[in-house]
Short mmCIF file of C-alpha atoms and ligand atoms in Angstrom, two decimals:
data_model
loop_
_atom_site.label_atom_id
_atom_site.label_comp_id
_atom_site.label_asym_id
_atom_site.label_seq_id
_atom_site.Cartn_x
_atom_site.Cartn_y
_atom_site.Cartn_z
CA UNK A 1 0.00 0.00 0.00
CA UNK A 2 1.08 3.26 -0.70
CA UNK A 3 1.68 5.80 2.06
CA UNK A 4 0.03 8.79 0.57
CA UNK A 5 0.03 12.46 1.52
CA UNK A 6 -2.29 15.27 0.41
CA UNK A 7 -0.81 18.60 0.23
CA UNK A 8 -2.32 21.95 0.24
CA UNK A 9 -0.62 23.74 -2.04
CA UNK A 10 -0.53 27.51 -2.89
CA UNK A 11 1.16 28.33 -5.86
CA UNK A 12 1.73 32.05 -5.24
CA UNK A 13 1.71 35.14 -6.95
CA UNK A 14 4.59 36.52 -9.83
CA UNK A 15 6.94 34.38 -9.54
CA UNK A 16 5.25 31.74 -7.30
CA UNK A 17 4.27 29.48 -10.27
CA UNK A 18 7.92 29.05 -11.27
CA UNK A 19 9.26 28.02 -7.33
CA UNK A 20 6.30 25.99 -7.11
CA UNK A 21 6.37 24.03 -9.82
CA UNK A 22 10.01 23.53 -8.90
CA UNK A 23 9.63 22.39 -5.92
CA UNK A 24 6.93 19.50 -6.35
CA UNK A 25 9.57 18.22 -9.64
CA UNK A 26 11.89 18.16 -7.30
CA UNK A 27 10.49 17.16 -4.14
CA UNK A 28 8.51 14.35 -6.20
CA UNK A 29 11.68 13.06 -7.87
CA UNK A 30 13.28 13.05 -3.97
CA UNK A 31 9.88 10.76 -3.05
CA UNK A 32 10.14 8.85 -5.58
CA UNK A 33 14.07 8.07 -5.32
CA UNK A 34 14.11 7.67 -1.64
CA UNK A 35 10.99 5.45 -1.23
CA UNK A 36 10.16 3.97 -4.59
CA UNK A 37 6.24 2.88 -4.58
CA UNK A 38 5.77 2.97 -0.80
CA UNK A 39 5.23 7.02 -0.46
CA UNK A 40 3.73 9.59 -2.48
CA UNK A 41 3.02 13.03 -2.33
CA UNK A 42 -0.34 14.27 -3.79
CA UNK A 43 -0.51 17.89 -4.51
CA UNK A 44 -3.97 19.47 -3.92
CA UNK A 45 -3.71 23.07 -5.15
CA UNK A 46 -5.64 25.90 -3.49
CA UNK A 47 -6.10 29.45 -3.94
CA UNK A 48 -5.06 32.26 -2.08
CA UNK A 49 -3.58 35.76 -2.88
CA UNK A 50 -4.02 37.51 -7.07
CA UNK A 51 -5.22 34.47 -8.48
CA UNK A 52 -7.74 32.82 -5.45
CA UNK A 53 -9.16 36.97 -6.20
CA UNK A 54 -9.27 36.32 -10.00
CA UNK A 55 -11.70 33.34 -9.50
CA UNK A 56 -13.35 33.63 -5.96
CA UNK A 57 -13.38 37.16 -5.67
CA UNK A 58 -11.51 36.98 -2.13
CA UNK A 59 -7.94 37.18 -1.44
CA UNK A 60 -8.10 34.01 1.18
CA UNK A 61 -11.11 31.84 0.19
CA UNK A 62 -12.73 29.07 3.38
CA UNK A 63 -12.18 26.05 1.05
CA UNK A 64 -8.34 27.36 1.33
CA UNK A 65 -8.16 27.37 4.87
CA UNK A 66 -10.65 24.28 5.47
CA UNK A 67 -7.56 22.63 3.42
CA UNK A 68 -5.06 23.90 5.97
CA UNK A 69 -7.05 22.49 8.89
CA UNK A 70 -8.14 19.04 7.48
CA UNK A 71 -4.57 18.29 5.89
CA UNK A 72 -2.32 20.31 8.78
CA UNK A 73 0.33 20.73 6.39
CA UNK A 74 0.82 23.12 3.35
CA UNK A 75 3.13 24.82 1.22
CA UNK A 76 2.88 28.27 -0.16
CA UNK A 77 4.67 30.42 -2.73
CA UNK A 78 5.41 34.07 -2.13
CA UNK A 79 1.53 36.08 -2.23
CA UNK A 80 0.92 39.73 -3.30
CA UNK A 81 0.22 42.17 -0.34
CA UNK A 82 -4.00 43.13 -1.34
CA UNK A 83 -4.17 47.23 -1.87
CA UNK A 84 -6.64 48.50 0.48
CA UNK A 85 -8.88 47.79 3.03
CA UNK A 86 -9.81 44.71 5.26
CA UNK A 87 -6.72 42.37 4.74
CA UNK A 88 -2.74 43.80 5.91
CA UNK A 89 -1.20 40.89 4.70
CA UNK A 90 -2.21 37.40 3.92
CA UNK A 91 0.85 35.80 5.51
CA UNK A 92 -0.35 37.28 8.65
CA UNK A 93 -3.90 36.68 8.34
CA UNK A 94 -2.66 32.91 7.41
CA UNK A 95 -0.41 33.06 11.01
CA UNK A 96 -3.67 34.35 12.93
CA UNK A 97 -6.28 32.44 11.39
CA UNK A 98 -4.21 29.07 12.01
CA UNK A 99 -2.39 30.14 15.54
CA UNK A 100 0.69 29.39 13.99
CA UNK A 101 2.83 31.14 16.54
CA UNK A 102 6.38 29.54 15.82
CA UNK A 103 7.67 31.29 12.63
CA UNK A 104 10.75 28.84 12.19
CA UNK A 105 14.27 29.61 10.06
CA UNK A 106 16.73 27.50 9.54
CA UNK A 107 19.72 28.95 8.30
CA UNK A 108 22.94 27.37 7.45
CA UNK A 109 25.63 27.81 4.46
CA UNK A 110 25.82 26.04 1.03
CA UNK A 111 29.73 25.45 -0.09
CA UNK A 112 30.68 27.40 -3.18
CA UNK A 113 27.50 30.40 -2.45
CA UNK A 114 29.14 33.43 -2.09
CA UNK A 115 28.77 35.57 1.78
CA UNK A 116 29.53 38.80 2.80
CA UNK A 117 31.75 36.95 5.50
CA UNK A 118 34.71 34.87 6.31
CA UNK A 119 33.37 31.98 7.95
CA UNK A 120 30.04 30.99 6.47
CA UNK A 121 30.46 27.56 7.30
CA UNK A 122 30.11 29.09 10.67
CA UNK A 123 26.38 29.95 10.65
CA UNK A 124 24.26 27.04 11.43
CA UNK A 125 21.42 28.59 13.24
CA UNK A 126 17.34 27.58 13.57
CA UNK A 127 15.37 30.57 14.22
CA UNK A 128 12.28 30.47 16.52
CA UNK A 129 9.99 33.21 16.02
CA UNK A 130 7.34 34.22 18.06
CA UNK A 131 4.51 34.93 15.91
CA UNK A 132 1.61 36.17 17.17
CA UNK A 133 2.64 39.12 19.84
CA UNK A 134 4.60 41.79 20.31
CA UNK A 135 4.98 45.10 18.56
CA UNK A 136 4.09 43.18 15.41
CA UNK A 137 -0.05 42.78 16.63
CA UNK A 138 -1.16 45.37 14.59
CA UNK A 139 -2.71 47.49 17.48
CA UNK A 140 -1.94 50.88 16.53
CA UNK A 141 -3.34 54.32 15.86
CA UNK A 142 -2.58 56.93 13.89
CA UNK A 143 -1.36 60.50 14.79
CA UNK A 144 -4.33 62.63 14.98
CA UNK A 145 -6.71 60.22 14.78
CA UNK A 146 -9.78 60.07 17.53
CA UNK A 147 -8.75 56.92 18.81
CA UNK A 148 -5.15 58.19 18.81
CA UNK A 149 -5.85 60.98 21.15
CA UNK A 150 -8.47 58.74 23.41
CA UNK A 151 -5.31 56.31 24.00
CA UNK A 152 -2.86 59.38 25.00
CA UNK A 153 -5.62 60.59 26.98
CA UNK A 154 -6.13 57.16 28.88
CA UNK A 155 -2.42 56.23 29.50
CA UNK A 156 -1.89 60.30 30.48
CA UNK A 157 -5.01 60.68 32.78
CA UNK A 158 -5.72 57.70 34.45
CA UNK A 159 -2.30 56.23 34.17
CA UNK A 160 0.10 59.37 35.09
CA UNK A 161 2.14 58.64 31.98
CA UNK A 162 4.17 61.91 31.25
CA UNK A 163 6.69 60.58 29.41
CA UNK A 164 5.35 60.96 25.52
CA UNK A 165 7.01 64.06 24.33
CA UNK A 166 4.91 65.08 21.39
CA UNK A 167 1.29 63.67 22.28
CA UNK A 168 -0.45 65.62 19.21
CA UNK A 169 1.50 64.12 16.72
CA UNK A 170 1.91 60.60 18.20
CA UNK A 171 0.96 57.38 17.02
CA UNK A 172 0.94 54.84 19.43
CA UNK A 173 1.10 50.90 19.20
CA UNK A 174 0.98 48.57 22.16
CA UNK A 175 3.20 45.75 22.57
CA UNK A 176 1.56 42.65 24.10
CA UNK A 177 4.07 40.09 25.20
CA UNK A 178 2.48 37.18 27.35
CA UNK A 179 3.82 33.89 29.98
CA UNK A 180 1.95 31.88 27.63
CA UNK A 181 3.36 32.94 24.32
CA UNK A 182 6.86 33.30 25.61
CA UNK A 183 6.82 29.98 27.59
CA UNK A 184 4.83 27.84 24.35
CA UNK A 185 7.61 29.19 22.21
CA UNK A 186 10.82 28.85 24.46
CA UNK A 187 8.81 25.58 24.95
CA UNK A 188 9.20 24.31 21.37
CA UNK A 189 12.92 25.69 20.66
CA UNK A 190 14.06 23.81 23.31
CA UNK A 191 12.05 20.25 22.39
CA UNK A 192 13.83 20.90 18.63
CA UNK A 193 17.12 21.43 20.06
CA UNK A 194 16.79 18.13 22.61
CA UNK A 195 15.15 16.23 19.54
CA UNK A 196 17.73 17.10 16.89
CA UNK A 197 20.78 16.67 19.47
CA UNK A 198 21.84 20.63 19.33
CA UNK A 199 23.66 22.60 21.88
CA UNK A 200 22.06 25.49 22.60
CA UNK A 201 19.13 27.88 22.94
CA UNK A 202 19.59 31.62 23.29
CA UNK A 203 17.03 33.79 24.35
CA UNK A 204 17.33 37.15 22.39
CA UNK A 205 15.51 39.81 23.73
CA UNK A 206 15.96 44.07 24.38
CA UNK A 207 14.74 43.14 28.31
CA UNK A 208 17.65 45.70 29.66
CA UNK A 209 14.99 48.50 28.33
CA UNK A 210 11.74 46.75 27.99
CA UNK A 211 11.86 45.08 30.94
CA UNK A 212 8.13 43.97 31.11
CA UNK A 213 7.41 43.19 27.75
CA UNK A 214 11.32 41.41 26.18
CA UNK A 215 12.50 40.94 29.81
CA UNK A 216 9.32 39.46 30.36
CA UNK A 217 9.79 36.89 27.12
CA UNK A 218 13.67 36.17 28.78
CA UNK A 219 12.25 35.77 32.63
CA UNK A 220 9.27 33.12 31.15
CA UNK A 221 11.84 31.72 28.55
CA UNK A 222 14.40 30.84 31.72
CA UNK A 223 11.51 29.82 33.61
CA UNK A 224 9.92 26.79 31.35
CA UNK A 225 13.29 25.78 30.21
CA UNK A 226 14.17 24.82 33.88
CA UNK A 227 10.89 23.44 34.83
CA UNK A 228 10.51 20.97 31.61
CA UNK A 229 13.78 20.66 30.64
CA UNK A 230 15.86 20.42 33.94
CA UNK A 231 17.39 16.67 33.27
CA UNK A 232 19.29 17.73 29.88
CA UNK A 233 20.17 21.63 31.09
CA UNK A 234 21.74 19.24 34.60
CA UNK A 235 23.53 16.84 32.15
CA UNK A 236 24.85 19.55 30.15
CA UNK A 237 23.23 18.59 26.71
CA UNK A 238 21.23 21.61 26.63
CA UNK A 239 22.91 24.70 27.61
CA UNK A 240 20.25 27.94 27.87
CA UNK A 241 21.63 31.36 27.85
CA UNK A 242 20.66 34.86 26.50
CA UNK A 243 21.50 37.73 24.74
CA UNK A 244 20.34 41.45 24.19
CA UNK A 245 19.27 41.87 20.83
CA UNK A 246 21.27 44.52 19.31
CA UNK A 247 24.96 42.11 20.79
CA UNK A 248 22.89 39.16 19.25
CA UNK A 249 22.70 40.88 16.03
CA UNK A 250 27.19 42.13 16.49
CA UNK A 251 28.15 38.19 17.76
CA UNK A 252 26.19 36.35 15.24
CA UNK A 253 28.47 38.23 12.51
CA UNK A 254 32.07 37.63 14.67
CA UNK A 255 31.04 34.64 16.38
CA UNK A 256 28.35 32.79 14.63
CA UNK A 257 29.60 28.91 15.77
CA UNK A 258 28.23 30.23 19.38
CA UNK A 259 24.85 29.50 18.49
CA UNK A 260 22.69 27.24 17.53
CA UNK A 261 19.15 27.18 18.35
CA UNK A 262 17.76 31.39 18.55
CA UNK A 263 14.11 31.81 20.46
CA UNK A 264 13.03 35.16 20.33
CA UNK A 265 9.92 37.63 20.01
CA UNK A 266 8.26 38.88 16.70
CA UNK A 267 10.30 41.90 15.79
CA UNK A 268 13.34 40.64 17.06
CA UNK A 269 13.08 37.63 14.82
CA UNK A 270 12.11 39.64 12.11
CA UNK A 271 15.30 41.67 11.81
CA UNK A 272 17.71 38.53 12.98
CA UNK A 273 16.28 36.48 10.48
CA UNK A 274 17.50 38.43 7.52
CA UNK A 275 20.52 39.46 9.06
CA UNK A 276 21.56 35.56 9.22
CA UNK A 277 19.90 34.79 6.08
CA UNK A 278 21.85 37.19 4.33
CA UNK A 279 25.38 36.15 5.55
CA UNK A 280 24.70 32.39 3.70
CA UNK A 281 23.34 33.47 0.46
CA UNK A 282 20.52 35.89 0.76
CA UNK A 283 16.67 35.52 0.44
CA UNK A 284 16.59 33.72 -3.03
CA UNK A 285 17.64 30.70 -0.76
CA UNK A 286 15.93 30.89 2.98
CA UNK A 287 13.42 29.03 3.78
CA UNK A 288 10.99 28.93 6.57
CA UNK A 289 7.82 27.32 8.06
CA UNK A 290 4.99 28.56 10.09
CA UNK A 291 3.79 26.00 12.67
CA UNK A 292 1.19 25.62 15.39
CA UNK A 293 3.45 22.37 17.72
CA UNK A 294 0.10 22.04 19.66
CA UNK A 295 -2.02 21.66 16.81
CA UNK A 296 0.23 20.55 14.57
CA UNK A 297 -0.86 22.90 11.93
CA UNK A 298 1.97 24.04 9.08
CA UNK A 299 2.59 26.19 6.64
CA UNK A 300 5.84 25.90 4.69
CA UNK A 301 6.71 29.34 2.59
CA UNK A 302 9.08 30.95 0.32
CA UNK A 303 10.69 33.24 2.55
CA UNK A 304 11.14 36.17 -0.70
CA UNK A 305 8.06 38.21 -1.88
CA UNK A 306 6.19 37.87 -5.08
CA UNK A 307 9.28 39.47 -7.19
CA UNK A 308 7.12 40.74 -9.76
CA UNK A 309 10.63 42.32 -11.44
CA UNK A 310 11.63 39.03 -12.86
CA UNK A 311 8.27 37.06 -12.69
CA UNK A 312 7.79 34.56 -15.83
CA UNK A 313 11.05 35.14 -17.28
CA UNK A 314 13.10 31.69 -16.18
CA UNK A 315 15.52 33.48 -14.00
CA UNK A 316 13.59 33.24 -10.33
CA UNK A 317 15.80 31.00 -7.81
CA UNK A 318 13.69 28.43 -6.68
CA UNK A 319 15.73 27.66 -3.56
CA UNK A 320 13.77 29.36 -1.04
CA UNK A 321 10.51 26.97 -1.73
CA UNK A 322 12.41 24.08 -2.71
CA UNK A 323 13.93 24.13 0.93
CA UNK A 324 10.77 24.92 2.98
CA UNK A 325 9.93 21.38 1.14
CA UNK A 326 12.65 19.93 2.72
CA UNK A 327 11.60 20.83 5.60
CA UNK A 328 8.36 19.62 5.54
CA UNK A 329 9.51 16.50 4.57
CA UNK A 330 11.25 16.49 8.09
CA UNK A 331 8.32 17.85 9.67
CA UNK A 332 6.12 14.42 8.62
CA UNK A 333 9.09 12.14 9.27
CA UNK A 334 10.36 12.00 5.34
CA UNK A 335 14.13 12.30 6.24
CA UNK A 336 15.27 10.31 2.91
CA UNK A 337 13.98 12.26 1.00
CA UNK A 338 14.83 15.45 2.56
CA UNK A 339 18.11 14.65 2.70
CA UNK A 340 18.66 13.85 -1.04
CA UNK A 341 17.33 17.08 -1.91
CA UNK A 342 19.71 18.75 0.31
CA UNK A 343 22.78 16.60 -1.00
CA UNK A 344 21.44 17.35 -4.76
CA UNK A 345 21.59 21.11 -3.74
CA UNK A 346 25.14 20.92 -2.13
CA UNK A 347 26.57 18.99 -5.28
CA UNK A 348 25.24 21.68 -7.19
CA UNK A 349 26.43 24.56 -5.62
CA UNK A 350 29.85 23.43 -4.82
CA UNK A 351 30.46 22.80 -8.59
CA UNK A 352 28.78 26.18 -9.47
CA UNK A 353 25.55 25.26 -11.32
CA UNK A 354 23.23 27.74 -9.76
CA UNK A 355 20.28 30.42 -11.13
CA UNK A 356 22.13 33.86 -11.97
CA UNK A 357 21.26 35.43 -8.56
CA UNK A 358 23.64 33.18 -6.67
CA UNK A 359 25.79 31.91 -10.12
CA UNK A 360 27.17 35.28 -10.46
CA UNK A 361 28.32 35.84 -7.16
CA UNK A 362 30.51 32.63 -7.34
CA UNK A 363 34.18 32.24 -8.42
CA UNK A 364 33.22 29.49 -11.05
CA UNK A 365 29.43 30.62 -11.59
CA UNK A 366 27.77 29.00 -13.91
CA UNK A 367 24.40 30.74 -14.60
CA UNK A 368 20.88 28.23 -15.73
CA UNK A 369 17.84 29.29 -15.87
CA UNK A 370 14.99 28.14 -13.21
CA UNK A 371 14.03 25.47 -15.35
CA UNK A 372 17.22 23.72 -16.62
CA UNK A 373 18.50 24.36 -12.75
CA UNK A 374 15.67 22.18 -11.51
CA UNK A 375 16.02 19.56 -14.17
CA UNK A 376 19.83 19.71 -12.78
CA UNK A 377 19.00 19.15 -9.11
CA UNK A 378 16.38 16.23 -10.07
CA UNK A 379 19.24 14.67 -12.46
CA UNK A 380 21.84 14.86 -9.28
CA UNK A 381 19.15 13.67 -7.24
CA UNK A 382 18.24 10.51 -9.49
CA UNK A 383 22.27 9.85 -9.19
CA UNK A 384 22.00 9.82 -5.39
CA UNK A 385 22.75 6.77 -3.48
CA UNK A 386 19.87 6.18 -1.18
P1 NAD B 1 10.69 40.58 -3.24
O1 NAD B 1 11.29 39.56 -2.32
O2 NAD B 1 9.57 40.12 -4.09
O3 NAD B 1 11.84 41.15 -4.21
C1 NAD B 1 12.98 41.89 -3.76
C2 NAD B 1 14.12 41.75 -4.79
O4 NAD B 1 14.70 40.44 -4.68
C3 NAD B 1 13.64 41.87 -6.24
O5 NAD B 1 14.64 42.51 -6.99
C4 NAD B 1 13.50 40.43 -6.70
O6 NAD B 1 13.70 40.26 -8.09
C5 NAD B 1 14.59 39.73 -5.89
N1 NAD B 1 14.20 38.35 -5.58
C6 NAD B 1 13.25 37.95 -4.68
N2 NAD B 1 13.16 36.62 -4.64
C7 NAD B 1 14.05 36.15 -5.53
C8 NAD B 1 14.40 34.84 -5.95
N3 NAD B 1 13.81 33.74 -5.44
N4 NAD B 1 15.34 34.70 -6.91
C9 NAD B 1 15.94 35.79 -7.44
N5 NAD B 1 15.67 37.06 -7.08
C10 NAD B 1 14.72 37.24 -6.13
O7 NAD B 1 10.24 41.82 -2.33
P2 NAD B 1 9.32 43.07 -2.69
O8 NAD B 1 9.67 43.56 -4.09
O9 NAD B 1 9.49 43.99 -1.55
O10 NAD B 1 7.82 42.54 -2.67
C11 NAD B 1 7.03 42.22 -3.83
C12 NAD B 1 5.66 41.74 -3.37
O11 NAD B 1 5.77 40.52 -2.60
C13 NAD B 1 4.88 42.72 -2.47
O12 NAD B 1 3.50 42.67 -2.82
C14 NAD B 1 5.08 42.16 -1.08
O13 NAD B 1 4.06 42.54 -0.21
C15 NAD B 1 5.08 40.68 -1.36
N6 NAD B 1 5.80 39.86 -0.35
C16 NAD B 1 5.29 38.63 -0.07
C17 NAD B 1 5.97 37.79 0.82
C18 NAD B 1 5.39 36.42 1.10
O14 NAD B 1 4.39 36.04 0.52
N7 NAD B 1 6.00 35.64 1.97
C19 NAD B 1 7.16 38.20 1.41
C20 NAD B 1 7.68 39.47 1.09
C21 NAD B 1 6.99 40.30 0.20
#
């Protein structure tokens, strides 16, 4: 009998089609190698984003997210940010609408892609996320708004706050940061790193001047690591430490190899997760996964945006979604076939063959478009011992 698994899939917006279809010739060749007849992927598209509009006249139809919840896992290419009214982002109404409040990063260094640093070997990092609180909640107003001045008026009159130096022309956003989130988070970075045998979890936080709200996140994060974790923190094969955001973001450039796992809140994560992705290769090539660990629920995603500059023209790097396949193929337990994708990739990199983006950053580049690169990666692939 063979083991078969359905697949929400979102093909994306621009150049979405081109990393998508990518991704399931390559994934599907990986399947195919690593377990013959016994497993199978089967791709069920659904529509969100320019297209799911086109046809259903909403940005983020029910049948898509009914998909989401029955199946638990999905994959989605990069969507276009809707122009006005009702939804911000469709990412983040994704996040919400599923709880998905780990965004996760891995981000480590192919030989032969060209860095910005010495040592990129160095970075081998897994970024936790928060994804749901923080500065990032969307509760703001804008300067000179009603609701604006009712909120300075509130925080000024009944809460003796004197400290906002130009109320009139202030916006104001509140920053909710909670023991649940923090601990649930801190929770799940430290099962990964006891599951997957790594050293470390930092905290990274700005708690030295937000001391409720970041010191709060590194006080809960401390907290839950010692009270579920105690036996492998005694041992010594999990180690739990912290760092103030703005060192975090100076030490991961001169000192990468001192961490692994990284928990940390929304905004933080935001800004660390670029940082690192850019010192292996850029965005073309980081990929990432939103994931509810109590429901299960996950979404894996190109990490880029819709790139509408080069959409349709053979030249996207599909790298980014191919590798938030990989690690959904981890995720369900798939590690053959994960890891012949990532041994295709390495192969391929280290003797140059990449899409132009990365090709003409290396010393012996050689440039292919998205299509003949993929055929490349499923030919290396179909070599593979396995
Ligand atoms: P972008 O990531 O689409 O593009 C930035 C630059 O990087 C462009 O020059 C683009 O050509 C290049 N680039 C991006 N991905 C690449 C790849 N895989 N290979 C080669 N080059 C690549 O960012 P943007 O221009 O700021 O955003 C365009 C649209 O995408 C906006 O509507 C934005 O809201 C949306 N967006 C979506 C997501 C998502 O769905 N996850 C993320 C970011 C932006």
């Amino acid at each position: 009998m063979t083991d078969i698994r359905i697949v929400p899939l979102v093909k994306g917006d621009g150049v979405g089609p081109e990393v998508t279809r990518a991704m399931v010739e390559i994934l599907d060749a990986a399947v195919s190698k690593a377990y013959g007849e016994d497993r199978r992927i089967e791709w069920q598209e659904v529509l969100a984003g320019g297209k799911a509009f086109e046809q259903c006249g909403t940005y983020l139809p029910d049948e898509t997210l009914e998909a989401f919840k029955k199946y638990h896992i999905g994959i989605k290419g990069p969507l276009m940010t809707p122009v006005g009214g009702g939804i911000r982002s469709l990412n983040v109404a994704l996040r919400q609408e599923l709880d998905l409040f780990v965004c996760q990063r891995p981000v480590r260094w192919f030989k032969g892609v060209a860095s910005p640093v010495r040592h990129p070997e160095n970075v081998d990092m897994v970024i936790f996320r928060e994804n749901t609180e923080d500065i990032y909640a969307g509760i703001e107003w804008e300067a000179g708004t009603p609701q604006a001045r009712k909120f300075y008026d509130f925080i000024h009159n009944e809460m003796g706050v004197n400290k906002v130096r130009f109320p009139e022309t202030s916006s104001f956003g509140v920053k909710p940061v909670s023991e649940e989130g923090s601990k649930r988070l801190v929770r799940e970075a430290c099962r990964y790193a006891v599951g997957h045998g790594l050293p470390s979890v930092t905290l990274v936080h700005k708690g030295n001047i937000m001391k409720f709200t970041e010191g709060g996140f590194k006080k809960w994060g401390y907290e839950v690591a010692a009270e579920e974790f105690g036996e492998e923190i005694a041992s010594g094969k999990l180690v739990i430490k912290d760092c103030i955001c703005d060192a975090f973001l100076q030490n991961a450039l001169l000192k990468p190899e001192d961490y692994s796992v990284i928990a940390t809140l929304n905004l933080n994560g935001d800004y660390v997760s670029d940082m690192l992705a850019a010192q292996v290769g850029g965005i073309g090539i980081a990929p990432g996964a939103n994931i509810n660990y109590t429901t299960g629920d996950a979404i894996f995603e190109a990490t880029h945006g819709t790139a509408p500059d080069i959409a349709g023209k053979d030249i996207v790097n599909p790298c980014s979604n191919v590798l938030s396949g990989v690690m959904m193929l981890e995720y369900i337990g798939w590690d053959e076939a994960a890891r012949l994708v990532v041994k295709a990739l390495e192969k391929s990199f280290e003797a140059g063959y990449a899409t132009q983006d990365l090709a003409r950053l290396m010393e012996n580049g050689k440039p292919m478009g998205t299509a003949a690169f993929t055929g490349h990666i499923v030919e290396l692939i179909g070599e593979e011992k396995s």
